[in-house]
């Protein structure tokens, strides 16, 4: 049963599976405000689908790339008022990914191509990440003069530990799937031809268990760590960075393809 929440996000119920697809392939699925609103609506619907017998949510993307991250054109258009008071913007995005993390359904994220920045933060909010061979992951925000602020620092530390989280965040480098699998950043890697069979195996394993036990087990594991303080710290740390000259120049350089730039530290 298809029922698109937005042209940018497609939702489909197929038996036990509720599927959410990022659908902006012409822009490498870059995430903008409209997409975030549609993702929030999709996971509101996921709760209704859970009540109606859905057992697993699968997040995937149309095209060759999962997502290049946040829409840089939207970034460049941020007005001065927003730069001076970033907390509402950050909190709104954090709330969307919190919906994914708190979803009553177990959520599998299927990654292909690149999964960068905000897109990796989305994947981190999911319960499982499975990837197609040759995908690459990264949090390049520090190369724009900012940091991940939509749960990226908090969830990454919980998942792979502080030393590896610092490696990924402070360098802004991308990593391949061999390293991601070794670190526990992804759960499984499949050749492209075997991907759908791999997804089916995960769905079968999750649906073999009692749905309420899966849902409450997920909640118990998630609640072992209180994210609320970490999310507040992310927003606090990001606020001065959004106002920095380094950030303004880096966004322009990325759009003009004149990167790298000489950082001024201000």
PDB file of C-alpha atoms in Angstrom:
ATOM      1  CA  UNK A   1       0.000   0.000   0.000  1.00  0.00           C
ATOM      2  CA  UNK A   2       1.551   3.269  -1.159  1.00  0.00           C
ATOM      3  CA  UNK A   3       0.676   6.568   0.458  1.00  0.00           C
ATOM      4  CA  UNK A   4       3.390   9.219  -0.076  1.00  0.00           C
ATOM      5  CA  UNK A   5       3.818  11.671   2.811  1.00  0.00           C
ATOM      6  CA  UNK A   6       5.590  14.002   0.396  1.00  0.00           C
ATOM      7  CA  UNK A   7       7.147  13.757  -3.036  1.00  0.00           C
ATOM      8  CA  UNK A   8      10.470  13.895  -1.197  1.00  0.00           C
ATOM      9  CA  UNK A   9       9.669  10.963   1.102  1.00  0.00           C
ATOM     10  CA  UNK A  10       7.805   7.863  -0.062  1.00  0.00           C
ATOM     11  CA  UNK A  11       6.092   5.546   2.410  1.00  0.00           C
ATOM     12  CA  UNK A  12       4.857   2.048   1.681  1.00  0.00           C
ATOM     13  CA  UNK A  13       3.370  -0.743   3.769  1.00  0.00           C
ATOM     14  CA  UNK A  14       4.099  -4.233   2.467  1.00  0.00           C
ATOM     15  CA  UNK A  15       2.906  -6.911   4.852  1.00  0.00           C
ATOM     16  CA  UNK A  16       5.021  -6.725   8.000  1.00  0.00           C
ATOM     17  CA  UNK A  17       7.316  -4.047   6.535  1.00  0.00           C
ATOM     18  CA  UNK A  18       6.802  -0.284   6.665  1.00  0.00           C
ATOM     19  CA  UNK A  19       9.203   1.275   4.176  1.00  0.00           C
ATOM     20  CA  UNK A  20      10.369   4.911   4.177  1.00  0.00           C
ATOM     21  CA  UNK A  21      12.338   6.078   1.118  1.00  0.00           C
ATOM     22  CA  UNK A  22      14.303   9.309   0.686  1.00  0.00           C
ATOM     23  CA  UNK A  23      13.252  10.446  -2.771  1.00  0.00           C
ATOM     24  CA  UNK A  24      15.385  13.320  -3.975  1.00  0.00           C
ATOM     25  CA  UNK A  25      17.941  11.459  -6.102  1.00  0.00           C
ATOM     26  CA  UNK A  26      18.547  14.380  -8.469  1.00  0.00           C
ATOM     27  CA  UNK A  27      20.050  16.240  -5.470  1.00  0.00           C
ATOM     28  CA  UNK A  28      21.798  13.166  -4.040  1.00  0.00           C
ATOM     29  CA  UNK A  29      18.982  13.037  -1.475  1.00  0.00           C
ATOM     30  CA  UNK A  30      20.310  16.176   0.241  1.00  0.00           C
ATOM     31  CA  UNK A  31      18.112  16.781   3.279  1.00  0.00           C
ATOM     32  CA  UNK A  32      16.228  20.075   3.583  1.00  0.00           C
ATOM     33  CA  UNK A  33      13.485  21.369   5.889  1.00  0.00           C
ATOM     34  CA  UNK A  34      10.689  19.894   3.803  1.00  0.00           C
ATOM     35  CA  UNK A  35      12.295  16.460   3.884  1.00  0.00           C
ATOM     36  CA  UNK A  36      12.765  16.650   7.641  1.00  0.00           C
ATOM     37  CA  UNK A  37       9.088  17.494   8.098  1.00  0.00           C
ATOM     38  CA  UNK A  38       8.160  14.561   5.854  1.00  0.00           C
ATOM     39  CA  UNK A  39      10.462  12.202   7.777  1.00  0.00           C
ATOM     40  CA  UNK A  40       8.761  13.260  11.010  1.00  0.00           C
ATOM     41  CA  UNK A  41       5.351  12.591   9.461  1.00  0.00           C
ATOM     42  CA  UNK A  42       6.545   9.215   8.181  1.00  0.00           C
ATOM     43  CA  UNK A  43       7.544   8.096  11.662  1.00  0.00           C
ATOM     44  CA  UNK A  44       4.283   9.371  13.126  1.00  0.00           C
ATOM     45  CA  UNK A  45       2.673   7.049  10.616  1.00  0.00           C
ATOM     46  CA  UNK A  46       5.081   4.260  11.630  1.00  0.00           C
ATOM     47  CA  UNK A  47       3.487   4.250  15.086  1.00  0.00           C
ATOM     48  CA  UNK A  48       0.056   3.804  13.525  1.00  0.00           C
ATOM     49  CA  UNK A  49       1.383   1.025  11.315  1.00  0.00           C
ATOM     50  CA  UNK A  50       2.834  -0.707  14.400  1.00  0.00           C
ATOM     51  CA  UNK A  51      -0.622  -0.639  15.985  1.00  0.00           C
ATOM     52  CA  UNK A  52      -1.980  -2.202  12.790  1.00  0.00           C
ATOM     53  CA  UNK A  53       0.474  -5.079  12.657  1.00  0.00           C
ATOM     54  CA  UNK A  54       3.654  -3.763  11.026  1.00  0.00           C
ATOM     55  CA  UNK A  55       6.737  -5.391  12.524  1.00  0.00           C
ATOM     56  CA  UNK A  56       9.773  -3.690  10.967  1.00  0.00           C
ATOM     57  CA  UNK A  57      10.552  -0.281   9.447  1.00  0.00           C
ATOM     58  CA  UNK A  58      13.082  -0.060   6.615  1.00  0.00           C
ATOM     59  CA  UNK A  59      14.649   3.288   5.670  1.00  0.00           C
ATOM     60  CA  UNK A  60      16.274   3.451   2.244  1.00  0.00           C
ATOM     61  CA  UNK A  61      16.947   5.951  -0.540  1.00  0.00           C
ATOM     62  CA  UNK A  62      16.194   6.266  -4.236  1.00  0.00           C
ATOM     63  CA  UNK A  63      19.151   6.561  -6.597  1.00  0.00           C
ATOM     64  CA  UNK A  64      22.810   5.633  -6.245  1.00  0.00           C
ATOM     65  CA  UNK A  65      23.512   7.642  -3.069  1.00  0.00           C
ATOM     66  CA  UNK A  66      21.797   7.286   0.298  1.00  0.00           C
ATOM     67  CA  UNK A  67      22.314  10.980   1.034  1.00  0.00           C
ATOM     68  CA  UNK A  68      25.017  13.620   0.786  1.00  0.00           C
ATOM     69  CA  UNK A  69      23.739  15.161   4.033  1.00  0.00           C
ATOM     70  CA  UNK A  70      22.131  18.506   4.692  1.00  0.00           C
ATOM     71  CA  UNK A  71      21.192  20.712   1.745  1.00  0.00           C
ATOM     72  CA  UNK A  72      24.064  23.213   1.482  1.00  0.00           C
ATOM     73  CA  UNK A  73      21.929  25.733  -0.390  1.00  0.00           C
ATOM     74  CA  UNK A  74      19.622  25.848   2.618  1.00  0.00           C
ATOM     75  CA  UNK A  75      22.679  26.289   4.854  1.00  0.00           C
ATOM     76  CA  UNK A  76      23.932  29.206   2.791  1.00  0.00           C
ATOM     77  CA  UNK A  77      20.541  30.903   3.027  1.00  0.00           C
ATOM     78  CA  UNK A  78      20.399  30.918   6.842  1.00  0.00           C
ATOM     79  CA  UNK A  79      19.566  34.415   8.010  1.00  0.00           C
ATOM     80  CA  UNK A  80      21.424  36.268  10.740  1.00  0.00           C
ATOM     81  CA  UNK A  81      18.588  35.903  13.263  1.00  0.00           C
ATOM     82  CA  UNK A  82      18.777  32.131  12.975  1.00  0.00           C
ATOM     83  CA  UNK A  83      22.559  32.147  13.271  1.00  0.00           C
ATOM     84  CA  UNK A  84      22.214  34.158  16.479  1.00  0.00           C
ATOM     85  CA  UNK A  85      19.556  31.836  17.917  1.00  0.00           C
ATOM     86  CA  UNK A  86      20.286  28.373  16.590  1.00  0.00           C
ATOM     87  CA  UNK A  87      18.705  26.350  19.407  1.00  0.00           C
ATOM     88  CA  UNK A  88      15.149  26.135  17.971  1.00  0.00           C
ATOM     89  CA  UNK A  89      16.513  24.987  14.589  1.00  0.00           C
ATOM     90  CA  UNK A  90      18.747  22.341  16.159  1.00  0.00           C
ATOM     91  CA  UNK A  91      16.065  21.165  18.592  1.00  0.00           C
ATOM     92  CA  UNK A  92      13.564  20.734  15.756  1.00  0.00           C
ATOM     93  CA  UNK A  93      15.943  18.510  13.793  1.00  0.00           C
ATOM     94  CA  UNK A  94      16.939  16.577  16.919  1.00  0.00           C
ATOM     95  CA  UNK A  95      13.256  15.893  17.630  1.00  0.00           C
ATOM     96  CA  UNK A  96      12.795  14.316  14.195  1.00  0.00           C
ATOM     97  CA  UNK A  97      15.619  11.829  14.691  1.00  0.00           C
ATOM     98  CA  UNK A  98      14.413  11.155  18.230  1.00  0.00           C
ATOM     99  CA  UNK A  99      11.154   9.955  16.639  1.00  0.00           C
ATOM    100  CA  UNK A 100      13.154   7.423  14.640  1.00  0.00           C
ATOM    101  CA  UNK A 101      15.088   6.253  17.676  1.00  0.00           C
ATOM    102  CA  UNK A 102      11.928   5.961  19.798  1.00  0.00           C
ATOM    103  CA  UNK A 103       9.883   4.280  17.065  1.00  0.00           C
ATOM    104  CA  UNK A 104       8.034   1.226  18.391  1.00  0.00           C
ATOM    105  CA  UNK A 105       9.208  -0.685  15.320  1.00  0.00           C
ATOM    106  CA  UNK A 106      12.810  -1.846  14.943  1.00  0.00           C
ATOM    107  CA  UNK A 107      14.308   0.307  12.183  1.00  0.00           C
ATOM    108  CA  UNK A 108      16.735  -0.992   9.547  1.00  0.00           C
ATOM    109  CA  UNK A 109      18.634   1.616   7.511  1.00  0.00           C
ATOM    110  CA  UNK A 110      19.881   0.501   4.080  1.00  0.00           C
ATOM    111  CA  UNK A 111      22.927   2.466   2.900  1.00  0.00           C
ATOM    112  CA  UNK A 112      24.397   2.804  -0.571  1.00  0.00           C
ATOM    113  CA  UNK A 113      26.897   5.160  -2.164  1.00  0.00           C
ATOM    114  CA  UNK A 114      27.640   7.962   0.270  1.00  0.00           C
ATOM    115  CA  UNK A 115      26.057   8.541   3.673  1.00  0.00           C
ATOM    116  CA  UNK A 116      27.455  11.800   5.015  1.00  0.00           C
ATOM    117  CA  UNK A 117      26.818  14.322   7.754  1.00  0.00           C
ATOM    118  CA  UNK A 118      23.152  14.699   8.618  1.00  0.00           C
ATOM    119  CA  UNK A 119      22.415  11.513   6.664  1.00  0.00           C
ATOM    120  CA  UNK A 120      24.749   9.493   8.879  1.00  0.00           C
ATOM    121  CA  UNK A 121      23.097  11.082  11.916  1.00  0.00           C
ATOM    122  CA  UNK A 122      19.788   9.793  10.536  1.00  0.00           C
ATOM    123  CA  UNK A 123      21.299   6.324  10.129  1.00  0.00           C
ATOM    124  CA  UNK A 124      22.662   6.440  13.683  1.00  0.00           C
ATOM    125  CA  UNK A 125      19.124   7.025  14.968  1.00  0.00           C
ATOM    126  CA  UNK A 126      18.080   3.717  13.377  1.00  0.00           C
ATOM    127  CA  UNK A 127      18.564   0.394  15.145  1.00  0.00           C
ATOM    128  CA  UNK A 128      20.502  -1.396  12.410  1.00  0.00           C
ATOM    129  CA  UNK A 129      22.602  -0.199   9.492  1.00  0.00           C
ATOM    130  CA  UNK A 130      23.224  -2.518   6.544  1.00  0.00           C
ATOM    131  CA  UNK A 131      25.192  -1.358   3.542  1.00  0.00           C
ATOM    132  CA  UNK A 132      25.973  -2.151  -0.067  1.00  0.00           C
ATOM    133  CA  UNK A 133      29.628  -2.816  -0.892  1.00  0.00           C
ATOM    134  CA  UNK A 134      31.726   0.283  -1.615  1.00  0.00           C
ATOM    135  CA  UNK A 135      29.488   2.653   0.358  1.00  0.00           C
ATOM    136  CA  UNK A 136      31.361   5.317   2.323  1.00  0.00           C
ATOM    137  CA  UNK A 137      30.373   6.983   5.572  1.00  0.00           C
ATOM    138  CA  UNK A 138      31.477  10.191   7.226  1.00  0.00           C
ATOM    139  CA  UNK A 139      30.714  13.203   9.377  1.00  0.00           C
ATOM    140  CA  UNK A 140      32.491  16.015   7.478  1.00  0.00           C
ATOM    141  CA  UNK A 141      31.012  18.881   9.512  1.00  0.00           C
ATOM    142  CA  UNK A 142      34.346  19.994  10.992  1.00  0.00           C
ATOM    143  CA  UNK A 143      35.528  20.642   7.430  1.00  0.00           C
ATOM    144  CA  UNK A 144      32.709  23.177   7.244  1.00  0.00           C
ATOM    145  CA  UNK A 145      33.690  24.758  10.545  1.00  0.00           C
ATOM    146  CA  UNK A 146      30.850  23.188  12.555  1.00  0.00           C
ATOM    147  CA  UNK A 147      30.091  19.882  14.351  1.00  0.00           C
ATOM    148  CA  UNK A 148      27.379  17.220  14.098  1.00  0.00           C
ATOM    149  CA  UNK A 149      24.483  18.511  16.201  1.00  0.00           C
ATOM    150  CA  UNK A 150      21.504  16.237  15.486  1.00  0.00           C
ATOM    151  CA  UNK A 151      22.533  13.451  17.827  1.00  0.00           C
ATOM    152  CA  UNK A 152      25.658  12.577  15.864  1.00  0.00           C
ATOM    153  CA  UNK A 153      28.164  13.030  18.669  1.00  0.00           C
ATOM    154  CA  UNK A 154      25.974  11.394  21.322  1.00  0.00           C
ATOM    155  CA  UNK A 155      24.870   8.346  19.343  1.00  0.00           C
ATOM    156  CA  UNK A 156      28.258   7.814  17.732  1.00  0.00           C
ATOM    157  CA  UNK A 157      30.020   7.714  21.110  1.00  0.00           C
ATOM    158  CA  UNK A 158      27.495   5.175  22.387  1.00  0.00           C
ATOM    159  CA  UNK A 159      27.890   3.040  19.275  1.00  0.00           C
ATOM    160  CA  UNK A 160      31.663   3.002  18.676  1.00  0.00           C
ATOM    161  CA  UNK A 161      33.225   4.674  21.735  1.00  0.00           C
ATOM    162  CA  UNK A 162      34.802   8.104  22.287  1.00  0.00           C
ATOM    163  CA  UNK A 163      38.203   7.470  20.665  1.00  0.00           C
ATOM    164  CA  UNK A 164      36.745   6.284  17.364  1.00  0.00           C
ATOM    165  CA  UNK A 165      34.044   8.953  17.497  1.00  0.00           C
ATOM    166  CA  UNK A 166      36.763  11.600  17.836  1.00  0.00           C
ATOM    167  CA  UNK A 167      38.617  10.064  14.892  1.00  0.00           C
ATOM    168  CA  UNK A 168      35.553  10.334  12.663  1.00  0.00           C
ATOM    169  CA  UNK A 169      34.283  13.717  13.877  1.00  0.00           C
ATOM    170  CA  UNK A 170      37.478  15.694  14.482  1.00  0.00           C
ATOM    171  CA  UNK A 171      39.112  14.708  11.185  1.00  0.00           C
ATOM    172  CA  UNK A 172      35.905  14.885   9.145  1.00  0.00           C
ATOM    173  CA  UNK A 173      37.211  12.014   7.023  1.00  0.00           C
ATOM    174  CA  UNK A 174      35.140   9.367   5.268  1.00  0.00           C
ATOM    175  CA  UNK A 175      35.644   5.697   6.063  1.00  0.00           C
ATOM    176  CA  UNK A 176      35.030   2.611   3.977  1.00  0.00           C
ATOM    177  CA  UNK A 177      32.792  -0.283   4.947  1.00  0.00           C
ATOM    178  CA  UNK A 178      35.602  -2.553   6.111  1.00  0.00           C
ATOM    179  CA  UNK A 179      36.468  -0.032   8.801  1.00  0.00           C
ATOM    180  CA  UNK A 180      32.818   0.774   9.521  1.00  0.00           C
ATOM    181  CA  UNK A 181      32.065  -2.922  10.005  1.00  0.00           C
ATOM    182  CA  UNK A 182      35.124  -3.413  12.219  1.00  0.00           C
ATOM    183  CA  UNK A 183      34.074  -0.472  14.390  1.00  0.00           C
ATOM    184  CA  UNK A 184      30.460  -1.628  14.652  1.00  0.00           C
ATOM    185  CA  UNK A 185      29.175   1.398  12.777  1.00  0.00           C
ATOM    186  CA  UNK A 186      27.360  -0.912  10.355  1.00  0.00           C
ATOM    187  CA  UNK A 187      25.874  -4.321  11.164  1.00  0.00           C
ATOM    188  CA  UNK A 188      26.314  -6.042   7.804  1.00  0.00           C
ATOM    189  CA  UNK A 189      27.656  -5.480   4.289  1.00  0.00           C
ATOM    190  CA  UNK A 190      26.262  -7.105   1.137  1.00  0.00           C
ATOM    191  CA  UNK A 191      27.133  -7.153  -2.561  1.00  0.00           C
ATOM    192  CA  UNK A 192      24.570  -5.169  -4.521  1.00  0.00           C
ATOM    193  CA  UNK A 193      23.068  -8.336  -6.011  1.00  0.00           C
ATOM    194  CA  UNK A 194      22.532  -9.828  -2.541  1.00  0.00           C
ATOM    195  CA  UNK A 195      21.206  -6.719  -0.797  1.00  0.00           C
ATOM    196  CA  UNK A 196      17.490  -7.445  -0.966  1.00  0.00           C
ATOM    197  CA  UNK A 197      18.050 -11.004   0.217  1.00  0.00           C
ATOM    198  CA  UNK A 198      20.064  -9.556   3.095  1.00  0.00           C
ATOM    199  CA  UNK A 199      17.272  -7.146   4.019  1.00  0.00           C
ATOM    200  CA  UNK A 200      14.817 -10.052   3.909  1.00  0.00           C
ATOM    201  CA  UNK A 201      17.009 -12.060   6.297  1.00  0.00           C
ATOM    202  CA  UNK A 202      17.030  -9.211   8.808  1.00  0.00           C
ATOM    203  CA  UNK A 203      13.269  -8.779   8.514  1.00  0.00           C
ATOM    204  CA  UNK A 204      12.726 -12.511   8.998  1.00  0.00           C
ATOM    205  CA  UNK A 205      14.944 -12.566  12.086  1.00  0.00           C
ATOM    206  CA  UNK A 206      13.170  -9.593  13.661  1.00  0.00           C
ATOM    207  CA  UNK A 207       9.668 -10.820  12.878  1.00  0.00           C
ATOM    208  CA  UNK A 208      10.452 -14.239  14.368  1.00  0.00           C
ATOM    209  CA  UNK A 209      10.493 -12.607  17.813  1.00  0.00           C
ATOM    210  CA  UNK A 210       7.456 -11.373  19.729  1.00  0.00           C
ATOM    211  CA  UNK A 211       6.618  -7.806  18.592  1.00  0.00           C
ATOM    212  CA  UNK A 212       6.023  -6.359  22.057  1.00  0.00           C
ATOM    213  CA  UNK A 213       9.226  -7.952  23.353  1.00  0.00           C
ATOM    214  CA  UNK A 214      11.178  -6.436  20.448  1.00  0.00           C
ATOM    215  CA  UNK A 215       9.631  -3.006  21.027  1.00  0.00           C
ATOM    216  CA  UNK A 216      10.187  -2.968  24.792  1.00  0.00           C
ATOM    217  CA  UNK A 217      13.641  -4.498  24.453  1.00  0.00           C
ATOM    218  CA  UNK A 218      14.596  -1.696  22.081  1.00  0.00           C
ATOM    219  CA  UNK A 219      13.254   0.895  24.509  1.00  0.00           C
ATOM    220  CA  UNK A 220      15.134  -0.605  27.462  1.00  0.00           C
ATOM    221  CA  UNK A 221      18.441  -0.656  25.578  1.00  0.00           C
ATOM    222  CA  UNK A 222      18.000   2.908  24.319  1.00  0.00           C
ATOM    223  CA  UNK A 223      17.124   4.223  27.771  1.00  0.00           C
ATOM    224  CA  UNK A 224      20.305   2.860  29.367  1.00  0.00           C
ATOM    225  CA  UNK A 225      21.962   6.077  28.167  1.00  0.00           C
ATOM    226  CA  UNK A 226      20.205   9.411  28.729  1.00  0.00           C
ATOM    227  CA  UNK A 227      20.727  11.387  25.518  1.00  0.00           C
ATOM    228  CA  UNK A 228      19.009  14.569  26.649  1.00  0.00           C
ATOM    229  CA  UNK A 229      22.085  16.172  28.227  1.00  0.00           C
ATOM    230  CA  UNK A 230      24.258  15.222  25.263  1.00  0.00           C
ATOM    231  CA  UNK A 231      21.807  16.761  22.795  1.00  0.00           C
ATOM    232  CA  UNK A 232      21.801  19.999  24.802  1.00  0.00           C
ATOM    233  CA  UNK A 233      25.604  20.059  24.727  1.00  0.00           C
ATOM    234  CA  UNK A 234      25.594  19.536  20.942  1.00  0.00           C
ATOM    235  CA  UNK A 235      23.289  22.524  20.481  1.00  0.00           C
ATOM    236  CA  UNK A 236      25.353  24.661  22.878  1.00  0.00           C
ATOM    237  CA  UNK A 237      28.600  23.848  21.067  1.00  0.00           C
ATOM    238  CA  UNK A 238      27.120  24.400  17.618  1.00  0.00           C
ATOM    239  CA  UNK A 239      25.648  27.849  18.269  1.00  0.00           C
ATOM    240  CA  UNK A 240      28.906  29.897  18.103  1.00  0.00           C
ATOM    241  CA  UNK A 241      30.155  27.823  15.168  1.00  0.00           C
ATOM    242  CA  UNK A 242      27.159  28.749  13.036  1.00  0.00           C
ATOM    243  CA  UNK A 243      27.998  32.415  13.637  1.00  0.00           C
ATOM    244  CA  UNK A 244      31.671  31.987  12.744  1.00  0.00           C
ATOM    245  CA  UNK A 245      33.381  33.446   9.705  1.00  0.00           C
ATOM    246  CA  UNK A 246      34.995  30.050   9.078  1.00  0.00           C
ATOM    247  CA  UNK A 247      31.567  28.455   8.623  1.00  0.00           C
ATOM    248  CA  UNK A 248      30.332  31.181   6.292  1.00  0.00           C
ATOM    249  CA  UNK A 249      33.433  30.927   4.115  1.00  0.00           C
ATOM    250  CA  UNK A 250      33.435  27.122   4.128  1.00  0.00           C
ATOM    251  CA  UNK A 251      29.837  26.850   2.940  1.00  0.00           C
ATOM    252  CA  UNK A 252      30.540  29.287   0.123  1.00  0.00           C
ATOM    253  CA  UNK A 253      33.716  27.420  -0.806  1.00  0.00           C
ATOM    254  CA  UNK A 254      31.860  24.108  -0.944  1.00  0.00           C
ATOM    255  CA  UNK A 255      29.170  25.590  -3.176  1.00  0.00           C
ATOM    256  CA  UNK A 256      31.777  27.238  -5.420  1.00  0.00           C
ATOM    257  CA  UNK A 257      33.925  24.070  -5.425  1.00  0.00           C
ATOM    258  CA  UNK A 258      36.950  26.051  -4.231  1.00  0.00           C
ATOM    259  CA  UNK A 259      37.523  23.891  -1.166  1.00  0.00           C
ATOM    260  CA  UNK A 260      39.886  23.538   0.766  1.00  0.00           C
ATOM    261  CA  UNK A 261      40.183  26.939   2.360  1.00  0.00           C
ATOM    262  CA  UNK A 262      42.577  28.540   4.819  1.00  0.00           C
ATOM    263  CA  UNK A 263      40.900  28.543   8.218  1.00  0.00           C
ATOM    264  CA  UNK A 264      40.979  31.834  10.109  1.00  0.00           C
ATOM    265  CA  UNK A 265      39.848  30.474  13.471  1.00  0.00           C
ATOM    266  CA  UNK A 266      37.171  33.111  13.877  1.00  0.00           C
TER     267      UNK A 266
END
